[in-house]
Coordinates of C-alpha atoms in Angstrom, one line a residue:
X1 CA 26.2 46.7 -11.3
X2 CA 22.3 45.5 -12.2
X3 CA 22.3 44.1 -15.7
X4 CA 20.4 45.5 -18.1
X5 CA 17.6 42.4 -18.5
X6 CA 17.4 43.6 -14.7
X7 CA 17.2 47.2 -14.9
X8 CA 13.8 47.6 -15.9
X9 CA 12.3 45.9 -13.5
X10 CA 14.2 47.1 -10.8
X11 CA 13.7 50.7 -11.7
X12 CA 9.5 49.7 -12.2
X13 CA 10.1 48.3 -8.7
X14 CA 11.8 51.3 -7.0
X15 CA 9.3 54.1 -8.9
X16 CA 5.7 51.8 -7.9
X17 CA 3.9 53.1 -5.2
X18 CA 4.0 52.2 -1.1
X19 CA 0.7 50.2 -1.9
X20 CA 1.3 48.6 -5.0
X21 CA 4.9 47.6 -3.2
X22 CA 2.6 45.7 -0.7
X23 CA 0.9 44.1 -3.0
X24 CA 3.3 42.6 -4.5
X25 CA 4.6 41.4 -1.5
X26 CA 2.0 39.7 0.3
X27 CA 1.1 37.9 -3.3
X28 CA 5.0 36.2 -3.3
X29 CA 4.9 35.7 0.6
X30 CA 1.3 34.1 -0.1
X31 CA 2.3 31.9 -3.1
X32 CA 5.8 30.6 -1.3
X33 CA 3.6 29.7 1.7
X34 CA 1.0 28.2 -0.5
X35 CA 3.8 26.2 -2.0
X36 CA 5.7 25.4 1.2
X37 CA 2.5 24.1 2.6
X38 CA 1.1 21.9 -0.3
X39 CA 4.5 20.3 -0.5
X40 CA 4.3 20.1 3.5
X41 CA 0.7 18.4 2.9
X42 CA 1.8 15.6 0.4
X43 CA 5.0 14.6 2.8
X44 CA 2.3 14.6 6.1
X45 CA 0.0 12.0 4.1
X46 CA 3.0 9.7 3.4
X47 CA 3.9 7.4 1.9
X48 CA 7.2 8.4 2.6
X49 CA 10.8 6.4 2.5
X50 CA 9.7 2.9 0.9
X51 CA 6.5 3.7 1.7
X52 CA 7.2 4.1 5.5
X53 CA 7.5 7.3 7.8
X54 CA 10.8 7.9 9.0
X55 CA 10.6 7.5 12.4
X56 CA 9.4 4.0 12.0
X57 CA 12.2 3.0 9.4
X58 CA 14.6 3.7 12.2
X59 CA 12.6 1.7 14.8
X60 CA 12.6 -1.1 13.0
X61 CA 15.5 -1.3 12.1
X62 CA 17.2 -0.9 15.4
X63 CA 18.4 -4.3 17.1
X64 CA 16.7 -6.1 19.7
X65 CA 17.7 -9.2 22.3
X66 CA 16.1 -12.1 21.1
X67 CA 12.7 -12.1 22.3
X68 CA 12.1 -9.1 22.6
X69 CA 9.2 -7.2 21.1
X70 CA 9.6 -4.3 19.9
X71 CA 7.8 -1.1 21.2
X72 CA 4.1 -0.3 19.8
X73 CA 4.2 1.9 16.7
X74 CA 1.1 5.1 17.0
X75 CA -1.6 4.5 15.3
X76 CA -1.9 7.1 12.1
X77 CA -3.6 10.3 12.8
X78 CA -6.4 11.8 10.6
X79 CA -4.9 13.3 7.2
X80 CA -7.5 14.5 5.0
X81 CA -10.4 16.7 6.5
X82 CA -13.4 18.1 5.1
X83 CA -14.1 21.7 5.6
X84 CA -17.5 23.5 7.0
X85 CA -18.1 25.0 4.4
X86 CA -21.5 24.7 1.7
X87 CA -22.6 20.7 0.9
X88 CA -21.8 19.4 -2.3
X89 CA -25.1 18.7 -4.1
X90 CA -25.9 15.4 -6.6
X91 CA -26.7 17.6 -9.1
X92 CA -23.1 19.6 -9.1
X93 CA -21.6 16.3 -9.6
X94 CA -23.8 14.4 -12.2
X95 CA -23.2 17.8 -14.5
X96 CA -19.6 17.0 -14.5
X97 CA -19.6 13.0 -15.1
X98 CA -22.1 12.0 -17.4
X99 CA -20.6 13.6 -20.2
X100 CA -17.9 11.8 -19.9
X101 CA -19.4 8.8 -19.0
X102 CA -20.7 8.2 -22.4
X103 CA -16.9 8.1 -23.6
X104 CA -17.1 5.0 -25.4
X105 CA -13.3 4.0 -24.0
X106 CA -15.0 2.9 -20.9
X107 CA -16.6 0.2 -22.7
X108 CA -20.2 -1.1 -22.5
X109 CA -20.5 -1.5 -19.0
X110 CA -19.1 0.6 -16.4
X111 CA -20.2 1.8 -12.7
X112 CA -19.3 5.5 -11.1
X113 CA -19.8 5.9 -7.6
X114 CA -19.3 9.7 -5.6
X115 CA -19.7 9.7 -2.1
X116 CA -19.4 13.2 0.2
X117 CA -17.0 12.0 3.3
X118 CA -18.3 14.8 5.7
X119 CA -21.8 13.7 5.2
X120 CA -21.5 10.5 4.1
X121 CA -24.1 11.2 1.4
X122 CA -23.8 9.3 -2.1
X123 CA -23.9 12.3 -4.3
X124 CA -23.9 10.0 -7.8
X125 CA -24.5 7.0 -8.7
X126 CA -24.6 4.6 -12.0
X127 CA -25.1 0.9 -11.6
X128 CA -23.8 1.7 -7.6
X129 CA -24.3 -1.9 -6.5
X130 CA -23.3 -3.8 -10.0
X131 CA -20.3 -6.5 -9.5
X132 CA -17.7 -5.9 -11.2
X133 CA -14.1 -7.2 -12.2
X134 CA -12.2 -4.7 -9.9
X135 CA -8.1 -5.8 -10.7
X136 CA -5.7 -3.7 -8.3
X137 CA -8.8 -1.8 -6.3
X138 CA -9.5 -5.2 -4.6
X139 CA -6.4 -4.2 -2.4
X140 CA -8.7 -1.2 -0.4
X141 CA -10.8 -4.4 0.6
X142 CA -7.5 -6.8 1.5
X143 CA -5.8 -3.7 3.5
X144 CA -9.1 -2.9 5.2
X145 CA -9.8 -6.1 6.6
X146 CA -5.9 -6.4 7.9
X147 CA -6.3 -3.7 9.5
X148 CA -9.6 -4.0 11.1
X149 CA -8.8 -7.8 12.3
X150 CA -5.4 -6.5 13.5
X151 CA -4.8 -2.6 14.3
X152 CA -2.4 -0.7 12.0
X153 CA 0.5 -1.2 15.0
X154 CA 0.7 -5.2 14.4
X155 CA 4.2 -6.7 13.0
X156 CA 4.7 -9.8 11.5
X157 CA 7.6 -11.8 13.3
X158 CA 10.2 -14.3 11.4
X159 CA 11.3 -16.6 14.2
X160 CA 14.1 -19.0 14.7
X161 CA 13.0 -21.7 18.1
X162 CA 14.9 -24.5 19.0
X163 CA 14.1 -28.5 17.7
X164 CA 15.3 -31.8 19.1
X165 CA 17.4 -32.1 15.9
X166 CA 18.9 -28.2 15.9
X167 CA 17.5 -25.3 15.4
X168 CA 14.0 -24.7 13.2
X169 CA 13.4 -21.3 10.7
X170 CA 9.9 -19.9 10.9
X171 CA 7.8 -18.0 8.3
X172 CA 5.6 -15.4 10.1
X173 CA 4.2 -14.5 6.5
X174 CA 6.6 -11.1 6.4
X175 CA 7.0 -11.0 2.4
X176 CA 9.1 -8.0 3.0
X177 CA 11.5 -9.5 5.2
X178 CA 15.1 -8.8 3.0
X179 CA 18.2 -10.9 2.5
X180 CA 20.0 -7.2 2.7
X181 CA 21.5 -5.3 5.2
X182 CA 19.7 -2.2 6.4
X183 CA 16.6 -0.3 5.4
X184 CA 13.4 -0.1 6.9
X185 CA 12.3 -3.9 6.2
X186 CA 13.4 -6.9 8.7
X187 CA 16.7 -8.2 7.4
X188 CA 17.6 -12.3 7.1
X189 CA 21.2 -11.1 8.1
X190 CA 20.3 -9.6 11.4
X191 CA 18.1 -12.6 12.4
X192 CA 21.2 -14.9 11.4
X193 CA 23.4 -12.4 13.4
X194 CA 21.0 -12.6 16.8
X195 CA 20.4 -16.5 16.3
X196 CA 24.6 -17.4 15.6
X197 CA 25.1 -15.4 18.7
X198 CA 22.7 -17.1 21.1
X199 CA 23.9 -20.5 19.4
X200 CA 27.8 -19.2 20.3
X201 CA 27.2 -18.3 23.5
X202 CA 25.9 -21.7 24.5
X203 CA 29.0 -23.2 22.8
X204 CA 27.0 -24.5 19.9
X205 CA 29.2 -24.1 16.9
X206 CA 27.5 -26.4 14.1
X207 CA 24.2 -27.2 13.9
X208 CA 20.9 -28.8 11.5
X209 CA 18.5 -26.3 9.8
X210 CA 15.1 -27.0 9.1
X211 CA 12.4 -24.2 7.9
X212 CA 8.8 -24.5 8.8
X213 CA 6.2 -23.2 6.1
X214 CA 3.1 -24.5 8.4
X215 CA 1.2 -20.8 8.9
X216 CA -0.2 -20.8 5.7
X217 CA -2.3 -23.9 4.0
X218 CA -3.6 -25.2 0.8
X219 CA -2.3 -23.9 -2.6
X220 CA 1.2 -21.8 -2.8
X221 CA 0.1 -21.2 -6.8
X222 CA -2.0 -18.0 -7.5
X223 CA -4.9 -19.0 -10.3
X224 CA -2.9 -17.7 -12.8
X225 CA 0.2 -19.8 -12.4
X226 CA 3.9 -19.1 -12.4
X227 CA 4.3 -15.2 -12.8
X228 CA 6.3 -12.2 -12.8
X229 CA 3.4 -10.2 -10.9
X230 CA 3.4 -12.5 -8.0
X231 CA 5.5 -15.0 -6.5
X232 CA 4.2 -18.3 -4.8
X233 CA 2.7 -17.4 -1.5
X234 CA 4.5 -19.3 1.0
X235 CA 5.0 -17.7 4.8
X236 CA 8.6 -17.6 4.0
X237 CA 10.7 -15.7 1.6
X238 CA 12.7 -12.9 1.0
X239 CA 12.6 -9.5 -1.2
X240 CA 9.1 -11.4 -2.4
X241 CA 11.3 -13.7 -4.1
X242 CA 12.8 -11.7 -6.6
X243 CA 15.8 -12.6 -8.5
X244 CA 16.8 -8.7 -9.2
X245 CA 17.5 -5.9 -7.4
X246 CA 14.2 -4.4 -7.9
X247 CA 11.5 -3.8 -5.0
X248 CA 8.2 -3.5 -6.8
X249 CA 6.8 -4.0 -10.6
X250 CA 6.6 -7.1 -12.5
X251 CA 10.0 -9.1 -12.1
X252 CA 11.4 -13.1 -12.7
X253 CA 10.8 -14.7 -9.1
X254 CA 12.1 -17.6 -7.4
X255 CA 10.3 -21.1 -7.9
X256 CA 10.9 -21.8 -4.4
X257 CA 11.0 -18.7 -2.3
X258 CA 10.8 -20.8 1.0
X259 CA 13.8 -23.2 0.4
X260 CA 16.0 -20.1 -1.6
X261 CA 15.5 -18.4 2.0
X262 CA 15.9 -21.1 4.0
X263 CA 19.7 -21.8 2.2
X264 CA 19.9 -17.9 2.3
X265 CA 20.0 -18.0 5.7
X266 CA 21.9 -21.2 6.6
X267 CA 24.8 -19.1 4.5
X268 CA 24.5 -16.1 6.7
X269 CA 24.9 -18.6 9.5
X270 CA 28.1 -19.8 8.6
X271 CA 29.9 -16.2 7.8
X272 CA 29.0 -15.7 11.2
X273 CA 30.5 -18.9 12.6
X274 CA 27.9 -21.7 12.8
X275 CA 28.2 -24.0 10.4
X276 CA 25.1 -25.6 9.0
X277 CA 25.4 -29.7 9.3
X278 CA 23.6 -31.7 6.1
X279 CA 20.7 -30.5 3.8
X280 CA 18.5 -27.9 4.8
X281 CA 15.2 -29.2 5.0
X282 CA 11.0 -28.3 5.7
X283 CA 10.2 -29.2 8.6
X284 CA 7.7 -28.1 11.2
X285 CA 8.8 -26.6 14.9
X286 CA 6.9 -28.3 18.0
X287 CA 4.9 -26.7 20.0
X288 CA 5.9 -24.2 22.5
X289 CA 9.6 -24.9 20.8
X290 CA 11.6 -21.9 22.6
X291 CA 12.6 -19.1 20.6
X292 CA 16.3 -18.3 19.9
X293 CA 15.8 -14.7 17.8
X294 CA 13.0 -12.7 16.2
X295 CA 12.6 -9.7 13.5
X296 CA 9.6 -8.0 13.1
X297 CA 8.2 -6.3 9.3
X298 CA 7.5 -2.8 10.3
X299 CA 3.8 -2.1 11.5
X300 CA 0.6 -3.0 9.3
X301 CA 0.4 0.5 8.4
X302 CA 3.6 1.2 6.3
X303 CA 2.6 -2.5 4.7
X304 CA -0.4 -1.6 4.0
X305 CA 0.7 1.8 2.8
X306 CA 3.6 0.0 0.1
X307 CA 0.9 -2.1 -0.8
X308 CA -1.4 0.3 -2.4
X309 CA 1.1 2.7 -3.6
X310 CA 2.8 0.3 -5.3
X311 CA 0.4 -2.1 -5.8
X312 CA 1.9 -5.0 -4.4
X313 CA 0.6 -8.3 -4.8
X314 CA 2.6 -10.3 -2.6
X315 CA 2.3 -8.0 0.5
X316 CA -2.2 -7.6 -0.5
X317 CA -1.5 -11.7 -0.6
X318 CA -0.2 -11.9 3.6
X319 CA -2.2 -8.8 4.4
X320 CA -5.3 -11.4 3.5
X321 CA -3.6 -14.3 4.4
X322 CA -2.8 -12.2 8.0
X323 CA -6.8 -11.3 8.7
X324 CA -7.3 -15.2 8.1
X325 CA -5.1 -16.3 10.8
X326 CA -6.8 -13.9 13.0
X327 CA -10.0 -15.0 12.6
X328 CA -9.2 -18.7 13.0
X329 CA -9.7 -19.3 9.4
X330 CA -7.1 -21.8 7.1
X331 CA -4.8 -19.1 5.7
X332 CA -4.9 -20.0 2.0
X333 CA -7.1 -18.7 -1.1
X334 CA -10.6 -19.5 -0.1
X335 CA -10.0 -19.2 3.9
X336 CA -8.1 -15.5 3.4
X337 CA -11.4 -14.6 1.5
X338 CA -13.7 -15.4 3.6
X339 CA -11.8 -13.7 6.3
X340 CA -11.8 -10.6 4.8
X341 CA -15.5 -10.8 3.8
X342 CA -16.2 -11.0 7.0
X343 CA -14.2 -8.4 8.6
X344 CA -15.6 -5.9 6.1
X345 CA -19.4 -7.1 6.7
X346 CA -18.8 -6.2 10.3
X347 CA -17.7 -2.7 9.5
X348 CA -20.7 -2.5 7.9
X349 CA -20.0 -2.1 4.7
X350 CA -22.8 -3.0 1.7
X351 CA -21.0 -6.8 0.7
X352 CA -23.7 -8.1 -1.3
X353 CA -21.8 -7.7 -4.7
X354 CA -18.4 -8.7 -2.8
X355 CA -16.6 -12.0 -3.5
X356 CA -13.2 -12.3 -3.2
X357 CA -11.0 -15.1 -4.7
X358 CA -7.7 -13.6 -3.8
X359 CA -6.3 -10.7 -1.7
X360 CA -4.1 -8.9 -4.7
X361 CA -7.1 -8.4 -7.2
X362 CA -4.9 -10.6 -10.1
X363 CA -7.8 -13.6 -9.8
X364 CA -10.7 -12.6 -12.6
X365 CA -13.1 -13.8 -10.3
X366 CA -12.8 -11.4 -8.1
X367 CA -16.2 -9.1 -7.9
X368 CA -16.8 -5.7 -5.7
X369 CA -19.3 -3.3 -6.1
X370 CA -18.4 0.8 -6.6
X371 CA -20.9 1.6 -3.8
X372 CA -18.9 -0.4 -2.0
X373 CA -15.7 0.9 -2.5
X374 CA -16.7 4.8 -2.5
X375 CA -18.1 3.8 0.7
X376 CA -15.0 1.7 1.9
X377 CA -13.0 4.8 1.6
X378 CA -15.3 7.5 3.1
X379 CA -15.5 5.2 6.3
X380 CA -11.7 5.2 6.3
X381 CA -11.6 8.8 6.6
X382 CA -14.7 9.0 8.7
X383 CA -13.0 9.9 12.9
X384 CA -14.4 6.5 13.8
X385 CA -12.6 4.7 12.3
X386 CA -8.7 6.0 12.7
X387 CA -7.1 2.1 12.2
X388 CA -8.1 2.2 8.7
X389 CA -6.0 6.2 8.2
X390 CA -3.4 4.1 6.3
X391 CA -6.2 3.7 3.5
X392 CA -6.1 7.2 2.4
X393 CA -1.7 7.5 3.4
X394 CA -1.1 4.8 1.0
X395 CA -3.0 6.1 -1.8
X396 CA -0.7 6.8 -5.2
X397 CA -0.8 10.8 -5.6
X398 CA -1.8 11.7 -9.1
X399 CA 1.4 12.9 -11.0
X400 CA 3.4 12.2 -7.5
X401 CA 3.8 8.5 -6.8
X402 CA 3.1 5.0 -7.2
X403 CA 0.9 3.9 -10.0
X404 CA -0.2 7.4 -10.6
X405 CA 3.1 9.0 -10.9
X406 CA 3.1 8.9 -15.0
X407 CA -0.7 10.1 -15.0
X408 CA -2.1 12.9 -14.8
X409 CA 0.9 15.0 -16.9
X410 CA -0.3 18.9 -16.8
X411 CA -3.7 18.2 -15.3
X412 CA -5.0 20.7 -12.6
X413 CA -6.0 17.4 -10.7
X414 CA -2.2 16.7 -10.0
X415 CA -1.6 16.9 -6.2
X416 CA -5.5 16.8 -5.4
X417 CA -6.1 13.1 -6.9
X418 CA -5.1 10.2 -4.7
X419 CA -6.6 6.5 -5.9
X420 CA -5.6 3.3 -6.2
X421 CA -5.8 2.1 -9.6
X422 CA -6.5 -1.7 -11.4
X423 CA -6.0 -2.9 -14.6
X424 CA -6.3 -6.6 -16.4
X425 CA -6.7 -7.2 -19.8
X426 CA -10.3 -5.4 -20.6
X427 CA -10.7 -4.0 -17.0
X428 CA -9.6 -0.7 -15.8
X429 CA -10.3 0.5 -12.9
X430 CA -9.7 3.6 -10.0
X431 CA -10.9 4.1 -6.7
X432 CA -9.8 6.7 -4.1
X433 CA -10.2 10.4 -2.9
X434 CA -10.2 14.2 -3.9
X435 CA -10.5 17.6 -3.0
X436 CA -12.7 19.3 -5.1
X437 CA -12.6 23.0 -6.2
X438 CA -15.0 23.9 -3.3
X439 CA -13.0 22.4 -1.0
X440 CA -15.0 19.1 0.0
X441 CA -13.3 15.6 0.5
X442 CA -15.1 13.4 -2.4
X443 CA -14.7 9.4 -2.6
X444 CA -15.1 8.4 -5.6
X445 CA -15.2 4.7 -7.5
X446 CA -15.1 4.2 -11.4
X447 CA -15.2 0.6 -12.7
X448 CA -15.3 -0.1 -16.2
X449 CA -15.3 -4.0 -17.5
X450 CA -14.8 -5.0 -21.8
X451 CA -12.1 -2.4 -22.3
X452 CA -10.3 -2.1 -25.6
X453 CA -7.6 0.0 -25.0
X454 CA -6.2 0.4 -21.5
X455 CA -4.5 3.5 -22.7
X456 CA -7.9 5.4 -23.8
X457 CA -9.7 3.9 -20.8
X458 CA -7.2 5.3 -18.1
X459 CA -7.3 8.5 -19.6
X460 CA -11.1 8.6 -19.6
X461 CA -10.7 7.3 -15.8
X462 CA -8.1 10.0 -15.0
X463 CA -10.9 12.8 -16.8
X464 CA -13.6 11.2 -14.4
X465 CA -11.6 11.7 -11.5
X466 CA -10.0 15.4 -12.9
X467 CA -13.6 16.6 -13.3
X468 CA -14.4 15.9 -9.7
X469 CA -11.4 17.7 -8.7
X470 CA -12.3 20.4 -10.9
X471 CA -16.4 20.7 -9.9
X472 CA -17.5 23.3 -8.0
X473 CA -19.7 20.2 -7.2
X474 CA -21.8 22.5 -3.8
X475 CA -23.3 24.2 -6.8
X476 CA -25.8 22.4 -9.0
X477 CA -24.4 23.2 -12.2

């Protein structure tokens, strides 16, 4: 029996013509596909689980002997593309943008970059090579560099190696190695596990515990002090030092990440029957100290990729402090940013404007340029240059995920918007890609410094962006 809000309908359906029938059909088959494939295109460019693909999670998290390394990750394969299809022209984008440029929520001075990734042509440009404040957007540069210096398959390994006196705990600078069980991150309890076995099978039942903190120099204190947004950089410490259950966002951390892991883990020891003798202490492992048990964070890329969705301060902090090491610099403040200067210079990237004073974007001395960025991120989807994919996979999704997840409500630029955003008191800020109503892949970077209201000057960011989205930008008007 149809019901009778049905019957209509039904009997329209059953009296319209073969053609019209056909119609209708190919329009629903057409609109579930379109559907089925947009939501197929957002889960392709990641981030996925905890901002790591799938297969990777389980890789990572699967056991291995001590010593052993585990198996190279794939490097990430091109997600965005531009089509062949008509040129966007300067003049198509300019018509969209500087109406809204004048919005007086952007404050006096402000910088708007748009960049064509096919061509690589700068399609607009105001105050292009300014330097400017650039908060959260600093962490395109930090990732960029990591994974130039280092290749998006590179883990960082917590170590434990033997000492004269016992036995010696290692920071690699993994600040998303986990005190918990599981997951895709490397765990403190499965390190404790592998080292209490090798220490029971060589009939070693109690032992001394010292923690080495030696990768990283100078200053473990961001600029700004104590903070909720950061904890103190150290190469050792767990769930970023946290003292909640939460895994990104502002949250209380621990004064002394390094020592709270270090008694963390001499407690795991003893569940598992090797009993810690005396305090635990910093110390520093020898030399060529043999190692008892390893875990490795999972590769650069799903780092990177939490990073910029979430906008991460303590992972942008070892991602910078990571490119140090592997250019033989002192991995603190100053050495990480020169590190990272350089590794971007020799990409060939315009760093006249660039200086960095941290790898997170928190320091107010940080300066970029929007040329720079825009160009940053059309290199990183240029087919040269697959390492730096993870860019453009990490990117928050307007209206999706990440920092952009509450933006965008009811815009047409939801789904098509993906940037990384900053924001300090007085600076907003949003870098990143889109495809725009023509179909070509656009980098874009909007900067604005001596905001008023944060509130007013994210929306008139989010409109910047939206128009681009919107702009039928291979026409000139």
């Amino acid at each position: 029996m149809v019901p009778e809000v049905l019957r209509r309908p039904v009997l329209r359906w059953r009296g319209a013509s073969l053609a019209r029938r056909r119609t209708v059909r190919f329009v629903a088959v057409s609109t579930l596909a379109g559907a089925v494939a947009a939501a197929g295109a957002v889960a392709a460019a990641g981030p996925w689980e905890a901002g790591q693909r799938r297969a990777e999670r389980i890789r990572s998290a699967a056991p291995r002997p001590a010593g052993e390394r585990p198996e190279e990750a794939p490097a990430a394969e091109p997600v965005l593309g531009a089509p062949a299809g008509p040129q966007a022209t300067a003049a198509g984008v300019a018509a969209v943008l500087q109406p809204l440029l004048a919005d007086p929520a952007l404050g006096q001075r402000h910088s708007a970059v748009v960049v064509d990734v096919a061509s690589g042509r700068q399609l607009f440009a105001q105050d292009a090579d300014g330097a400017y404040t650039p908060a959260s957007t600093v962490k395109l540069a930090t990732a960029a560099a990591a994974l130039a210096a280092l290749g998006p398959d590179h883990r960082i390994d917590t170590t434990v190696v033997e000492s004269p006196e016992g036995i010696v705990l290692v920071g690699g600078g993994d600040p998303t190695l986990t005190a918990h069980s599981g997951g895709p991150w490397a765990g403190l309890p499965a390190l404790a596990e592998a080292t209490a076995r090798e220490l029971k099978a060589r009939g070693v039942d109690h032992i001394r515990l010292a923690y080495d903190l030696s990768r990283y120099t100078g200053p473990v204190l961001h600029e700004i002090g104590p903070n909720d947004n950061l904890a103190p950089v150290t190469p050792l410490m767990t769930d970023e030092g946290r003292q909640d259950d939460s895994d990104h966002g502002p949250a209380e951390r621990a004064g002394d990440p390094a020592a709270e892991t270090a008694r963390k883990f001499a407690a795991l020891l003893t569940e598992r029957g090797v009993r810690v003798d005396g305090e635990v202490t910093e110390g520093r492992a020898a030399g060529g100290a043999r190692r008892l048990a390893a875990v490795s964070s999972p590769p650069l890329s799903a780092l990177v990729e939490r990073a910029l969705t979430n906008s991460d301060n303590d992972i942008a902090e070892a991602l910078a402090r990571q490119t140090a090491l592997a250019g033989g610099r002192p991995a603190g403040f100053e050495g990480a940013g020169q590190a990272v200067t350089a590794r971007l210079s020799a990409l060939g990237l315009p760093t006249g404007a660039l200086h960095l004073a941290d790898g997170s974007g928190l320091d107010r001395a940080d300066r970029v340029s929007a040329g720079f960025l825009a160009q940053l991120l059309a290199l990183a989807a240029a087919p040269g240059h697959p390492e730096l994919r993870p860019l453009l996979t990490g990117l928050p999704v307007a209206g999706f995920s990440g920092t952009l997840r509450d933006r965008y409500p009811g815009a047409a630029a939801r789904g098509l918007v993906r940037a990384k955003t900053g924001t300090l008191t007085g600076v907003n800020t949003l870098a990143g890609t889109v495809v725009a109503a023509d179909g070509r892949l656009l980098a874009f970077a909007f900067l604005a410094d001596g905001t008023r209201d944060a509130d007013a000057a994210q929306r008139a960011l989010d409109a910047l962006a939206s128009a681009v989205a919107g702009c039928g930008c291979s026409r000139a008007g």
